[in-house]
Coordinates of C-alpha atoms and ligand atoms in Angstrom, one line a residue:
X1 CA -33.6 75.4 28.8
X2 CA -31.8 77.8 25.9
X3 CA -30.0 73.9 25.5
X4 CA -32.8 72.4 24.4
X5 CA -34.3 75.3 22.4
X6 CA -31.0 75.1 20.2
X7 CA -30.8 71.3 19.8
X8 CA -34.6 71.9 19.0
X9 CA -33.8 74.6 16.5
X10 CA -30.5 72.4 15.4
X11 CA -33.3 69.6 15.0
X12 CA -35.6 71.4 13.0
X13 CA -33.0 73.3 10.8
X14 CA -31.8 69.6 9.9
X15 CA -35.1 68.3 9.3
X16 CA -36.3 71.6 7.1
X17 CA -32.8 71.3 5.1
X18 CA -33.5 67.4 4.3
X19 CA -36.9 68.2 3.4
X20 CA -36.5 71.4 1.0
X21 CA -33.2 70.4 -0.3
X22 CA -34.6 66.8 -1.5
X23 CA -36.1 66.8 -5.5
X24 CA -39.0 64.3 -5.9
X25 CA -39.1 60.7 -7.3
X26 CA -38.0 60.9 -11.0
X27 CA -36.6 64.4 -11.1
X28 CA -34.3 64.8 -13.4
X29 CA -30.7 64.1 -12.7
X30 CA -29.3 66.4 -10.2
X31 CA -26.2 66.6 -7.9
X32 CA -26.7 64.7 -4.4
X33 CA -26.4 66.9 -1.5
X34 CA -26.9 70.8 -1.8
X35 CA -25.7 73.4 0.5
X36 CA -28.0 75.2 2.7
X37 CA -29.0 78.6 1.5
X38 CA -26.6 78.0 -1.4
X39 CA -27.7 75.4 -3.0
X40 CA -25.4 73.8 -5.6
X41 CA -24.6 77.0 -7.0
X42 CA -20.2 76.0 -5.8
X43 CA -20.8 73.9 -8.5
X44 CA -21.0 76.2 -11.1
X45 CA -17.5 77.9 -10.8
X46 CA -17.1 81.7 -12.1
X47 CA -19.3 81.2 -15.0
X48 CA -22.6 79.8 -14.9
X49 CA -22.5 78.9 -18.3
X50 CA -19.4 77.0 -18.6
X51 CA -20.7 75.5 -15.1
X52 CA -23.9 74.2 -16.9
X53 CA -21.1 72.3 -19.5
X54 CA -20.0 70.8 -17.2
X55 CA -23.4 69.2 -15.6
X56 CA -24.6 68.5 -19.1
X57 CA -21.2 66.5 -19.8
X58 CA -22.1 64.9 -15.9
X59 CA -25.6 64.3 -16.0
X60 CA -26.9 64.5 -19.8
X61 CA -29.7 67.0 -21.2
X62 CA -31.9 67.8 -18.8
X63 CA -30.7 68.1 -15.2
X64 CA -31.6 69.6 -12.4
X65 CA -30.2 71.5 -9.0
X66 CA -30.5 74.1 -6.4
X67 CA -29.9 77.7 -7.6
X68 CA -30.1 78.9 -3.9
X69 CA -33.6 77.8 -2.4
X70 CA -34.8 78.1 -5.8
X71 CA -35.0 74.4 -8.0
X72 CA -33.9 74.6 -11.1
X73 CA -34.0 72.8 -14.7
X74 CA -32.1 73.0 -17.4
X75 CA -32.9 71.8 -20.7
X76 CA -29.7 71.7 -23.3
X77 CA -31.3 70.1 -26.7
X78 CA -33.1 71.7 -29.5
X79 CA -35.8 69.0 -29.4
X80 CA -37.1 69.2 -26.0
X81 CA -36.8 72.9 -26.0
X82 CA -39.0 73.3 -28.9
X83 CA -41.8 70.8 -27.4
X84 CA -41.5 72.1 -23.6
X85 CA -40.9 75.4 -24.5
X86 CA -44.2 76.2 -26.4
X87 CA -46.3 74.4 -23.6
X88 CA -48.7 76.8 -21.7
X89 CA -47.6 75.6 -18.6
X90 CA -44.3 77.1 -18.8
X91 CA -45.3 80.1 -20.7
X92 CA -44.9 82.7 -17.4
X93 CA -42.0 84.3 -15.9
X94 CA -40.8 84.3 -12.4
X95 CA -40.6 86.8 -10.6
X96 CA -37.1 88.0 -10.5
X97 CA -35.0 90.7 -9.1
X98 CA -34.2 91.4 -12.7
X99 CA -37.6 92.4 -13.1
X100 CA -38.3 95.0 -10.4
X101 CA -39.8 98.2 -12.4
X102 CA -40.7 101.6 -10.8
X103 CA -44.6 101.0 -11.5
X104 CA -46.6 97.7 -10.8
X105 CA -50.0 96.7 -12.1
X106 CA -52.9 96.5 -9.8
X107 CA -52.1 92.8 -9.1
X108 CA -48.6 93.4 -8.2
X109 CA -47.5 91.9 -11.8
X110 CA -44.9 93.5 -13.8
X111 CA -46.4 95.8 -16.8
X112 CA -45.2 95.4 -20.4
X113 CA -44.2 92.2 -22.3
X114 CA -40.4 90.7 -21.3
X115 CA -41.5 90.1 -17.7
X116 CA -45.5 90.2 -17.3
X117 CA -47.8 87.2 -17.6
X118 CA -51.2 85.7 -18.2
X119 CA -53.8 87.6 -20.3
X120 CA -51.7 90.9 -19.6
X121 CA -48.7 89.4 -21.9
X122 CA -50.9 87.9 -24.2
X123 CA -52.6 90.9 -25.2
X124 CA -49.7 92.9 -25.0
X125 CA -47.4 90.9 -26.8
X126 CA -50.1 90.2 -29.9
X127 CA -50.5 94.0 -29.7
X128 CA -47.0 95.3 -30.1
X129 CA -45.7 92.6 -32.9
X130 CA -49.1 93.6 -34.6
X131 CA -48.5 97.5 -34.6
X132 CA -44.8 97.3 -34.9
X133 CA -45.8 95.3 -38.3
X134 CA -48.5 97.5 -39.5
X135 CA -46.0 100.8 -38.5
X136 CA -42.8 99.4 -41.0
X137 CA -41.0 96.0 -38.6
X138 CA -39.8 94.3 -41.6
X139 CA -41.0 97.3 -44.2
X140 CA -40.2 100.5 -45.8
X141 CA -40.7 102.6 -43.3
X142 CA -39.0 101.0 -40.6
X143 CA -35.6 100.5 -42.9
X144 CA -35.2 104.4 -43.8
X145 CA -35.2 104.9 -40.2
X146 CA -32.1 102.8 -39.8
X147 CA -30.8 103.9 -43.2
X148 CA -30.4 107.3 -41.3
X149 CA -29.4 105.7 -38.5
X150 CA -26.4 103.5 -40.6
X151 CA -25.2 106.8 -42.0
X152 CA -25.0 108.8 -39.0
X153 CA -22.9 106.0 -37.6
X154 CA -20.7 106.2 -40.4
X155 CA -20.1 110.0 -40.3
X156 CA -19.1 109.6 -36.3
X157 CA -16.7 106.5 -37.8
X158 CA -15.3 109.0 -40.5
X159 CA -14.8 111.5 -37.7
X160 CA -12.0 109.1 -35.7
X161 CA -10.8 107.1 -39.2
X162 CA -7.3 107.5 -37.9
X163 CA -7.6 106.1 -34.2
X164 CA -8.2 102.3 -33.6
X165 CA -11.3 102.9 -30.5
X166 CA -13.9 100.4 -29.1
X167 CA -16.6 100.3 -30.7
X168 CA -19.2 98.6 -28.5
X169 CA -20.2 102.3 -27.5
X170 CA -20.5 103.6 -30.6
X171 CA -23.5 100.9 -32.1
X172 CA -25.0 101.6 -28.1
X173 CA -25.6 105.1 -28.6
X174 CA -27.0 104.3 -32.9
X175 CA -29.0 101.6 -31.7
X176 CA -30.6 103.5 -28.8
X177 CA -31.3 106.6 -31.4
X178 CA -33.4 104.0 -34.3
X179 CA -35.6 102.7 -31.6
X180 CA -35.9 106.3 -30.3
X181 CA -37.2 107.4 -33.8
X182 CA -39.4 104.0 -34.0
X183 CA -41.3 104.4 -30.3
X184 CA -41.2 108.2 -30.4
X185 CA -41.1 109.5 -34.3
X186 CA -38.4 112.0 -33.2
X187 CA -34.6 112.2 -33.6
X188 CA -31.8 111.6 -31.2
X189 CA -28.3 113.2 -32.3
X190 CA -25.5 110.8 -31.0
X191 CA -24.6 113.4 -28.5
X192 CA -27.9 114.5 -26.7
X193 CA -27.9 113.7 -22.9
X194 CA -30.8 111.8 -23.2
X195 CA -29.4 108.8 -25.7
X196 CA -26.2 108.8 -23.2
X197 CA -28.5 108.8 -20.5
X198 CA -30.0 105.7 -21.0
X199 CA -26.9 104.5 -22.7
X200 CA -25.7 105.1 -19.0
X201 CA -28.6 103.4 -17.2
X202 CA -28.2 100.2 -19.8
X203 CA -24.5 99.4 -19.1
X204 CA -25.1 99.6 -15.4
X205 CA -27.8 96.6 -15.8
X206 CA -25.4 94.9 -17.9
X207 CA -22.9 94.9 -14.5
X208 CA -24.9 91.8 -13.3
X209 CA -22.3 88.9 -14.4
X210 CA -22.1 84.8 -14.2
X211 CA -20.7 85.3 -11.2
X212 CA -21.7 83.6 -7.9
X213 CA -23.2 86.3 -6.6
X214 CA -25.0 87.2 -9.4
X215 CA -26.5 83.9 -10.2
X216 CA -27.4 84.1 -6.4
X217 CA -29.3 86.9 -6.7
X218 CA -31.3 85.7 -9.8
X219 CA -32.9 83.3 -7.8
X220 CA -33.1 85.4 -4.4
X221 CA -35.4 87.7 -4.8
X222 CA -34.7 89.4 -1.6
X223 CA -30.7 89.4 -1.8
X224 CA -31.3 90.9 -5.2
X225 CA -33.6 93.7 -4.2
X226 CA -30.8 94.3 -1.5
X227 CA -28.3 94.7 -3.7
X228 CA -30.5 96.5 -6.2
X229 CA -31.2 99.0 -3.5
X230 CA -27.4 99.5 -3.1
X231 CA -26.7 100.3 -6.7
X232 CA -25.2 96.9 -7.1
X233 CA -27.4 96.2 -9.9
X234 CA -29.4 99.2 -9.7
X235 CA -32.2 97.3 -12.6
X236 CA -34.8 99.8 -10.8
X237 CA -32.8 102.8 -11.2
X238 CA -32.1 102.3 -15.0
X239 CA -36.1 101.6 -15.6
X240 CA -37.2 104.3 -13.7
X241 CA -34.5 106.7 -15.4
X242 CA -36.3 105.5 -19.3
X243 CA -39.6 105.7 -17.4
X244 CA -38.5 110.0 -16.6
X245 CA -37.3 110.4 -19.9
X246 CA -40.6 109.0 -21.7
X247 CA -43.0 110.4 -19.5
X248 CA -42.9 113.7 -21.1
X249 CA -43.3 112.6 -24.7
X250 CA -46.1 110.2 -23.9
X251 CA -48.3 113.4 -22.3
X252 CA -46.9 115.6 -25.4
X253 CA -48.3 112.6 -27.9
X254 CA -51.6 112.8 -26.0
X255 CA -52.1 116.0 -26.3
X256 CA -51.4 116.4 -30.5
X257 CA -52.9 113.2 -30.9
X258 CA -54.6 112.6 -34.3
X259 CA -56.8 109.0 -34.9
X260 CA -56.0 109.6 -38.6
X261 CA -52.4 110.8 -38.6
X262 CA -50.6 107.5 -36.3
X263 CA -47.3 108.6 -36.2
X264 CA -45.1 106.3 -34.4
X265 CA -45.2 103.5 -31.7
X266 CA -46.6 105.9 -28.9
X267 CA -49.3 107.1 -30.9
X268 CA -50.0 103.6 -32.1
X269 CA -50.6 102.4 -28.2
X270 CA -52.7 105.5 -27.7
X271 CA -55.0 104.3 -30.5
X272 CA -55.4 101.2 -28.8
X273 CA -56.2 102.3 -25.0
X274 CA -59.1 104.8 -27.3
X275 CA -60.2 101.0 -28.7
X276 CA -63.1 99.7 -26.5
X277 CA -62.7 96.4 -28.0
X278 CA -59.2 96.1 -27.4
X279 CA -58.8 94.0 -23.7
X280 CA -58.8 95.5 -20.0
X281 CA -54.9 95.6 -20.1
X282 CA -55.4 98.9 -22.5
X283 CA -57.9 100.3 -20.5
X284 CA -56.8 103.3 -17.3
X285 CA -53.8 103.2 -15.2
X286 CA -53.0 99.3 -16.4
X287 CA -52.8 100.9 -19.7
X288 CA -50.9 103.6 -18.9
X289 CA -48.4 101.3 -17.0
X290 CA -48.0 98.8 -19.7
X291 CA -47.1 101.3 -22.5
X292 CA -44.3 102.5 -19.9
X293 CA -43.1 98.8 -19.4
X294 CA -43.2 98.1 -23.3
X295 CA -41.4 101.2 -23.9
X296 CA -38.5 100.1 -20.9
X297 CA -38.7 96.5 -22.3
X298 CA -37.6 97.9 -25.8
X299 CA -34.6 100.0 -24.4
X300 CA -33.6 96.8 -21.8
X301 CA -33.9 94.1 -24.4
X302 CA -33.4 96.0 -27.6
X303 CA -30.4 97.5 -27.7
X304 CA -27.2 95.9 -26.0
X305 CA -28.7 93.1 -27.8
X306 CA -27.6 94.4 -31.4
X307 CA -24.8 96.5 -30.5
X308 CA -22.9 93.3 -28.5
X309 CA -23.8 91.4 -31.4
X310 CA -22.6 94.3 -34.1
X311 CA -19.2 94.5 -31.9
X312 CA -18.8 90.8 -32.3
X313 CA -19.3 91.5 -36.1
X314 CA -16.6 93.9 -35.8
X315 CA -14.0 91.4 -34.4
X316 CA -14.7 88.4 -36.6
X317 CA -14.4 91.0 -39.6
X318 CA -11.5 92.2 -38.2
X319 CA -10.1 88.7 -37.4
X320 CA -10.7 87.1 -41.2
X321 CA -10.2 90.2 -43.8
X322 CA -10.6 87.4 -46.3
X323 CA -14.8 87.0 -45.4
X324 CA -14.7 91.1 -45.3
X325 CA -13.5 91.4 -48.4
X326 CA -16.1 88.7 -49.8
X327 CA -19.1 91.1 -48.1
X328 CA -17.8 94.3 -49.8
X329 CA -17.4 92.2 -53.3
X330 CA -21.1 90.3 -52.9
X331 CA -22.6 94.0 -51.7
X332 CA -21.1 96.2 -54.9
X333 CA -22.4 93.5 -57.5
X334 CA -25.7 94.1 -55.7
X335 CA -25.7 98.3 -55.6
X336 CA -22.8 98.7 -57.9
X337 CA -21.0 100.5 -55.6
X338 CA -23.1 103.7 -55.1
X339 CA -26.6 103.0 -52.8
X340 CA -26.8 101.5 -49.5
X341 CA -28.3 97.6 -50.1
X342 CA -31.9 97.2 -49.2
X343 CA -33.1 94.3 -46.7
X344 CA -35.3 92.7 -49.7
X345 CA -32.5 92.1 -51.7
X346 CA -30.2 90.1 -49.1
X347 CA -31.0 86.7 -50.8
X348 CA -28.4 88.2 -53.5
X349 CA -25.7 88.4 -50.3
X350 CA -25.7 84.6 -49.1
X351 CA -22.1 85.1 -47.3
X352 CA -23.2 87.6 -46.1
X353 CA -26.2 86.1 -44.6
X354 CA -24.3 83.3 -43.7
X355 CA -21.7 85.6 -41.6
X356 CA -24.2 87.2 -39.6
X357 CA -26.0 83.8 -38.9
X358 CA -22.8 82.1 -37.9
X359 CA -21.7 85.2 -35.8
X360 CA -25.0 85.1 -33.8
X361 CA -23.9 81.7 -33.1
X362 CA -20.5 81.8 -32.0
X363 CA -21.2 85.2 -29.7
X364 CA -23.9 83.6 -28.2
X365 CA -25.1 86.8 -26.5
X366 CA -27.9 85.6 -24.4
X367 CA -26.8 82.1 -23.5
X368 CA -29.3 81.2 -21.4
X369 CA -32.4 83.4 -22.9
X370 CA -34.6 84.2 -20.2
X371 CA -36.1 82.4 -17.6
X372 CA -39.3 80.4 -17.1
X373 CA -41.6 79.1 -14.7
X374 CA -43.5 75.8 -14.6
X375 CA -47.0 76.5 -13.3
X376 CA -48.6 73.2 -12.0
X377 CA -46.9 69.9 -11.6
X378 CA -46.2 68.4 -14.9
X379 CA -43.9 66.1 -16.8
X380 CA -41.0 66.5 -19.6
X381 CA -40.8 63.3 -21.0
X382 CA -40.5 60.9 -18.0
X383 CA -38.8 63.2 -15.6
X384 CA -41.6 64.6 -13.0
X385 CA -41.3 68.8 -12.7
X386 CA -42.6 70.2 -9.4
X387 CA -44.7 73.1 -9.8
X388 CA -42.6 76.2 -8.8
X389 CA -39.2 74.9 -10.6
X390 CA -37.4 77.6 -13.0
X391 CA -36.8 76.5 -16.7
X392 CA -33.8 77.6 -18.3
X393 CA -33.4 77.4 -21.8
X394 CA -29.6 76.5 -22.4
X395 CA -29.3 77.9 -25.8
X396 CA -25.7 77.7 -25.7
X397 CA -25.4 73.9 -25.4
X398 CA -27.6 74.1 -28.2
X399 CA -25.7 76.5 -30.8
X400 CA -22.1 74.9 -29.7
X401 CA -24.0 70.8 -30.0
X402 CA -21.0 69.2 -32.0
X403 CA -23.3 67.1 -33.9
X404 CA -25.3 69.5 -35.3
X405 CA -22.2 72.3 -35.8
X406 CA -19.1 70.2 -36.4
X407 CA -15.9 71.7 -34.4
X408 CA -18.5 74.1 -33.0
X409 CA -15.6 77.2 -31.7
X410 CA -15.1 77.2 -35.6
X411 CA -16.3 80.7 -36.7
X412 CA -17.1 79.2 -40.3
X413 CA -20.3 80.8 -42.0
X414 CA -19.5 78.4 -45.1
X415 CA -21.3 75.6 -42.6
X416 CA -24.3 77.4 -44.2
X417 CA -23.9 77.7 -48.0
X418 CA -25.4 75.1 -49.8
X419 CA -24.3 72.9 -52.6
X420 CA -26.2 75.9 -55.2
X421 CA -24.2 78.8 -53.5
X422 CA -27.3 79.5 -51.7
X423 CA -27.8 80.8 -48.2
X424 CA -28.9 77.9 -46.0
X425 CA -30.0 79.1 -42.5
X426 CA -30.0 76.3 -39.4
X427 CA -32.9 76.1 -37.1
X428 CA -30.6 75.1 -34.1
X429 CA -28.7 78.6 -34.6
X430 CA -31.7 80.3 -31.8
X431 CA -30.2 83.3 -30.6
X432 CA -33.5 84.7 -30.2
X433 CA -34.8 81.3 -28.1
X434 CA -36.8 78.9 -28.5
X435 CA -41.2 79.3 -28.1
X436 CA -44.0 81.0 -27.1
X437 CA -41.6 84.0 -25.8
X438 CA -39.5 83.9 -28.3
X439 CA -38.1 87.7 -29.0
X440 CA -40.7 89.9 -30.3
X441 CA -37.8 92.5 -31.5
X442 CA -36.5 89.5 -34.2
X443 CA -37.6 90.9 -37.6
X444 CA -35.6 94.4 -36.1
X445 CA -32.8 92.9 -34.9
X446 CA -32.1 90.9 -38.1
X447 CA -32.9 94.3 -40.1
X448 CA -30.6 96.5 -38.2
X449 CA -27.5 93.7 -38.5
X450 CA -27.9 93.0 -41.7
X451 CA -27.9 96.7 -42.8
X452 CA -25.4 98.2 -40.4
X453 CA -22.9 95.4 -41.4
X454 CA -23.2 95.7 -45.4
X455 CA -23.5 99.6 -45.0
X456 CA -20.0 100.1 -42.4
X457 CA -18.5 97.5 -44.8
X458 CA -19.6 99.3 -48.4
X459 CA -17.6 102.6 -46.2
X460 CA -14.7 101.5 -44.3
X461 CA -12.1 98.4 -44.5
X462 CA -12.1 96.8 -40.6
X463 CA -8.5 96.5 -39.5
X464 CA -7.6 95.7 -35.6
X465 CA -4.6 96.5 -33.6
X466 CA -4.3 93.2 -31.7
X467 CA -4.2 90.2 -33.9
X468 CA -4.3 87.3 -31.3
X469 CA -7.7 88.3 -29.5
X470 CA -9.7 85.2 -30.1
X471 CA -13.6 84.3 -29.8
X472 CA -13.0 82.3 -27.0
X473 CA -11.9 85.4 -25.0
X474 CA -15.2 86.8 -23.2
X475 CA -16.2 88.5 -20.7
X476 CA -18.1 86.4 -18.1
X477 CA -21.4 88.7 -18.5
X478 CA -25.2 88.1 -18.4
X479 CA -24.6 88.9 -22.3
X480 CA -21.8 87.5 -23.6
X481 CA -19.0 90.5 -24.3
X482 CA -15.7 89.9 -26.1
X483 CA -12.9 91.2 -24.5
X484 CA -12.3 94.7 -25.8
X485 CA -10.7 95.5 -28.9
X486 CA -9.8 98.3 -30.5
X487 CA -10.8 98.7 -34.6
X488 CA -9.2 101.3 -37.0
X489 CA -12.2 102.2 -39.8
X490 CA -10.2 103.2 -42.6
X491 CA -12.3 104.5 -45.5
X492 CA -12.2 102.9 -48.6
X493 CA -13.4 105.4 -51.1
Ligands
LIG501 C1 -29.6 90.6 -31.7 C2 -30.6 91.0 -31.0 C3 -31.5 90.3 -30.0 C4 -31.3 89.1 -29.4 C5 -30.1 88.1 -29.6 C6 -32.4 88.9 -28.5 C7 -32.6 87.8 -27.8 C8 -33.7 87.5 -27.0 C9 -33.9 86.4 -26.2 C10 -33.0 85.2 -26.1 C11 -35.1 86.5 -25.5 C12 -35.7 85.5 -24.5 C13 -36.6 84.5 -25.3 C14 -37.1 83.4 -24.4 O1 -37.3 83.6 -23.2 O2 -37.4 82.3 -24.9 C15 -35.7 87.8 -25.9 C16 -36.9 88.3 -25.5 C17 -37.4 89.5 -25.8 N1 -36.8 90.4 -26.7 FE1 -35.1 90.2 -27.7 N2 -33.2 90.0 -28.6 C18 -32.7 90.9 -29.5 C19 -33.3 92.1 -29.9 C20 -34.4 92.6 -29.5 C21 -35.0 93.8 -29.9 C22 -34.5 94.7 -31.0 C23 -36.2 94.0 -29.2 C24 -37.2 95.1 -29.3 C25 -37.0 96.3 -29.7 C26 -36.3 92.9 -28.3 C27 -37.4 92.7 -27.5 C28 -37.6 91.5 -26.7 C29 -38.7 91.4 -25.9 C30 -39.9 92.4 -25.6 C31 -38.6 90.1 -25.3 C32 -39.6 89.4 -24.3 C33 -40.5 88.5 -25.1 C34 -41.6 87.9 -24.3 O3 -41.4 87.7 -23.1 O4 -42.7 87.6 -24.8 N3 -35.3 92.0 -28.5 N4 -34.8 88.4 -26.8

C-alpha cells in the first residue's frame, strides 16, 4: 500500500515537474531542462547579472528561464525595451518579497507608487511628479534646498580634510536630509538619530545581493517572507521603521494645516485627499496609506540611488585627476570662482555633463531596474509570453552594448562631446529604465549629481589612497557598489 502511494506520488511529482517546468510553443529561447524548485537559477553563477551575459551571449536578446517556479524574460536591447516596455500589458508589478510594507490597501495591493498598480499607481504616480513639479523638482525652490544640503556636506568634508575615509556614508546621510526637507519642510542635521536611523534601515535592504539565494527569494515569495521575517532582508522592518518616524509629522502637518500656505510634499498630499475631484486613491484610510507608501518609496528608491552613484563619482574623479581638473576649470569660467554653479547654467559645463552621463553608465547601479509582470497572454515580436511571466529590463546589456558604446568598460565621457564641443547625451545610457515606470525621482536625481559634483569639486581636490582599484571591481549587490575606497578631500582654497 504506502508502495504504491509513493510510486503514485513519484508519478505525479514527475508528471507536475514536466508540465510546469515546460515553456509553450515559441517561447523565447530558454535553457532545456530546469531543476525542480530551482529552476535554472545554477545557471546564473554568483552574480545574476554577469549570469544574464552569459545567456544573452548563448541565446541572443530576449531569452527566457526558470527563476525558481517563477518564468522569467529577459529583454537586453534598447529597441524592444522601449516598444514592450511602454505596453499596458506589462505596466504592473509583481508581487514580490521586496515589496512587503507594514500597511496594505483594502485589496491587499501595496500603497504608494514603486510597487502598487492599476488606477492606484496611475493616480498616484501623475499626482506626485505633478506636485513635486509645482513645489520646485527641476526649479528654484527645490535647488536651494540642496544648495544647503551641498554645503553642509562640505563642512563635514572640511571637518576630516586630513584622513582618506569612505565616503559612501557620507552622501547617505546628505541625501537622506534634502529629501527630508523636500517631503517634510524641516531640517535634518547630519547627526540626528533619525537621518541615521533610516540611514540604518536602508543599508540593511541593500544586504539583499546577486546571490543565489537572493535571486531565489525574488521570485519566492514565501522563502522571501521567511527570510524577511528572520532579519535576513528585513525589507519590512526598514519600511515600517520610515513609516514610525513619519507618522508623527504627518498628524503635526494636519493639524497646522493651511490650504493657502502649502509648505512642502506632506502638506501638498493633504491638499489633495481635501480635493473631491481628485480619485478614490486620496480619499480615507487608502489615502492615508498611500502618502505613507510614497513617503517609504522616496527613502527606498531615492537615496542609495544618488549616493552609490555620487561615490562612484568619487572614484572615477579620483582615478583620472586629469577629467577633475577639467570640471574645476569648466566650473570657475562659469562662477569665477566665488558662487556655487546653478542647474540652468550646466549647458556651459559639457564635460562635466558628459562625466556624470558616462559615470551613470559605467556604475550601472540598478542593472536590472525593477521588475515587471505581463498581464494576459501576449506577444513580443514573434516570441509568445504566457500571462504570469516576469519581465526584466536588462539595462546593463544595454549601457555596456559594444555597438552602441565602443570598448564599453572604457570610462570615457568624451564618447559624448560632439564635433562643436557640445554636450551630446545618448538615449541608450537609461540608468533610470526604460517606460511607463520609468523613475519618477529623475529630474532630482540629475539635480542633486550635478550640483554635489561641481560644488565638492569647486572645494576640495579628490585624491585616493589605492591607485589600482578599478571599475570593474564591484560588489555583487542588488545596486551595484564599488569596492570600498578611501578619498582624502584636500581643500583647494
Ligand atoms: C541616480 C539616482 C536614481 C536612479 C539610478 C534610479 C533608478 C530607478 C530605476 C531603474 C527604476 C525602475 C524603472 C523601471 O522599472 O522601469 C526607478 C523607479 C523609481 N524611482 Fe528611481 N532612481 C534614482 C533616484 C530616484 C529618486 C531621487 C527618487 C525619488 C525621490 C526615485 C523614485 C523612484 C520611484 C518612486 C520609482 C518607481 C516608479 C514607478 O514604479 O512608477 N528614484 N528608479
Amino acid at each position: 500500500m504506502i508502495g504504491s502511494i509513493i510510486v503514485a506520488l513519484f508519478v505525479w511529482s514527475v508528471f507536475w515537474w514536466f508540465k510546469h517546468y515546460s515553456h509553450p510553443k515559441n517561447f523565447p529561447p530558454s535553457p532545456r531542462v530546469p531543476w525542480p524548485l530551482l529552476g535554472d537559477i545554477l545557471l546564473l553563477g554568483e552574480n545574476i547579472v554577469s549570469g544574464f551575459h552569459a545567456m544573452k551571449c548563448k541565446y541572443g536578446d530576449i531569452f527566457g528561464l526558470f527563476l525558481g517556479p517563477q518564468r522569467i524574460v529577459v529583454i537586453c536591447d534598447f529597441e524592444t525595451l522601449q516598444e514592450v516596455m511602454n505596453r499596458p500589458e506589462f505596466t504592473d508589478r509583481p508581487l514580490l518579497f521586496e515589496s512587503q510594507r507594514p500597511f496594505r490597501l483594502d485589496d491587499g495591493q501595496i500603497p504608494g507608487i514603486a510597487f502598487s498598480n492599476g488606477m492606484n499607481w496611475v493616480e498616484q504616480r501623475r499626482f506626485t511628479l505633478h506636485s513635486l513639479r509645482d513645489h520646485g523638482f527641476g526649479k528654484t525652490p527645490m535647488e536651494e534646498i540642496i544648495d544647503g544640503q551641498v554645503e553642509r556636506l562640505c563642512q563635514d568634508l572640511e571637518k576630516d580634510n586630513q584622513m582618506y575615509q569612505d565616503v559612501s556614508t557620507k552622501f547617505n546621510i546628505a541625501i537622506i536630509s534634502a529629501l527630508w526637507k523636500i517631503t517634510t519642510g524641516q531640517e535634518l542635521a547630519f547627526d540626528d538619530e533619525k537621518a541615521k536611523s533610516i540611514n540604518g534601515c536602508l543599508s540593511n535592504i541593500d544586504l539583499v545581493n546577486g546571490s543565489p539565494i537572493g535571486t531565489l527569494a525574488f521570485t519566492m515569495p514565501i522563502l522571501g517572507i521567511i527570510l524577511d521575517k528572520l532579519k535576513f532582508f528585513d525589507f519590512e522592518g526598514a519600511f515600517s521603521n520610515i513609516a514610525r518616524l513619519t507618522k508623527p509629522i504627518v498628524k503635526e502637518h494636519r493639524d497646522t494645516f493651511q490650504p493657502d500656505h502649502i509648505r512642502d510634499f506632506i502638506d501638498s498630499y493633504i491638499e489633495a485627499q481635501n480635493d473631491p475631484s481628485k480619485g478614490f486613491s486620496f480619499s480615507g484610510n487608502t489615502g492615508d496609506m498611500n502618502l505613507f507608501g510614497i513617503l517609504e518609496d522616496f527613502y527606498a528608491a531615492g537615496s542609495s540611488t544618488i549616493s552609490l552613484t555620487l561615490t562612484w563619482c568619487m572614484l572615477f574623479l579620483s582615478n583620472y585627476p586629469e577629467m577633475q581638473e577639467k570640471i574645476q576649470q569648466e566650473v570657475e569660467r562659469v562662477t569665477t570662482g566665488n558662487r556655487l554653479i546653478e542647474f540652468s547654467e550646466r549647458s556651459q559645463t559639457p564635460f562635466t555633463e558628459a562625466f556624470i552621463h558616462e559615470t551613470q553608465r559605467c556604475a550601472d547601479i540598478a542593472p536590472l531596474a525593477l521588475f515587471r509582470i505581463c498581464m494576459k497572454d501576449t506577444h513580443i515580436k514573434s516570441y509568445f509570453i504566457p500571462k504570469g511571466t516576469i519581465l526584466i529590463s536588462n539595462l546593463n546589456a544595454v549601457m555596456r552594448n559594444s555597438k552602441e558604446f565602443p570598448d564599453p568598460w572604457k570610462f570615457n565621457p568624451n564618447r559624448f562631446i560632439d564635433d562643436d564641443g557640445k554636450f551630446k547625451p545618448s538615449l541608450h545610457v537609461v540608468p533610470f529604465g526604460i517606460g511607463r515606470r520609468r523613475c519618477l525621482g529623475e529630474s532630482l536625481a540629475k539635480m542633486e549629481l550635478y550640483k554635489y559634483i561641481t560644488g565638492v569639486t569647486q572645494r576640495f581636490t579628490i585624491h585616493r589612497k589605492t591607485k589600482s582599484l578599478n571599475q570593474e571591481s564591484r560588489m555583487p549587490k542588488a545596486l551595484t557598489k564599488p569596492m570600498t575606497f578611501y578619498v582624502k578631500f584636500v581643500p583647494r582654497l
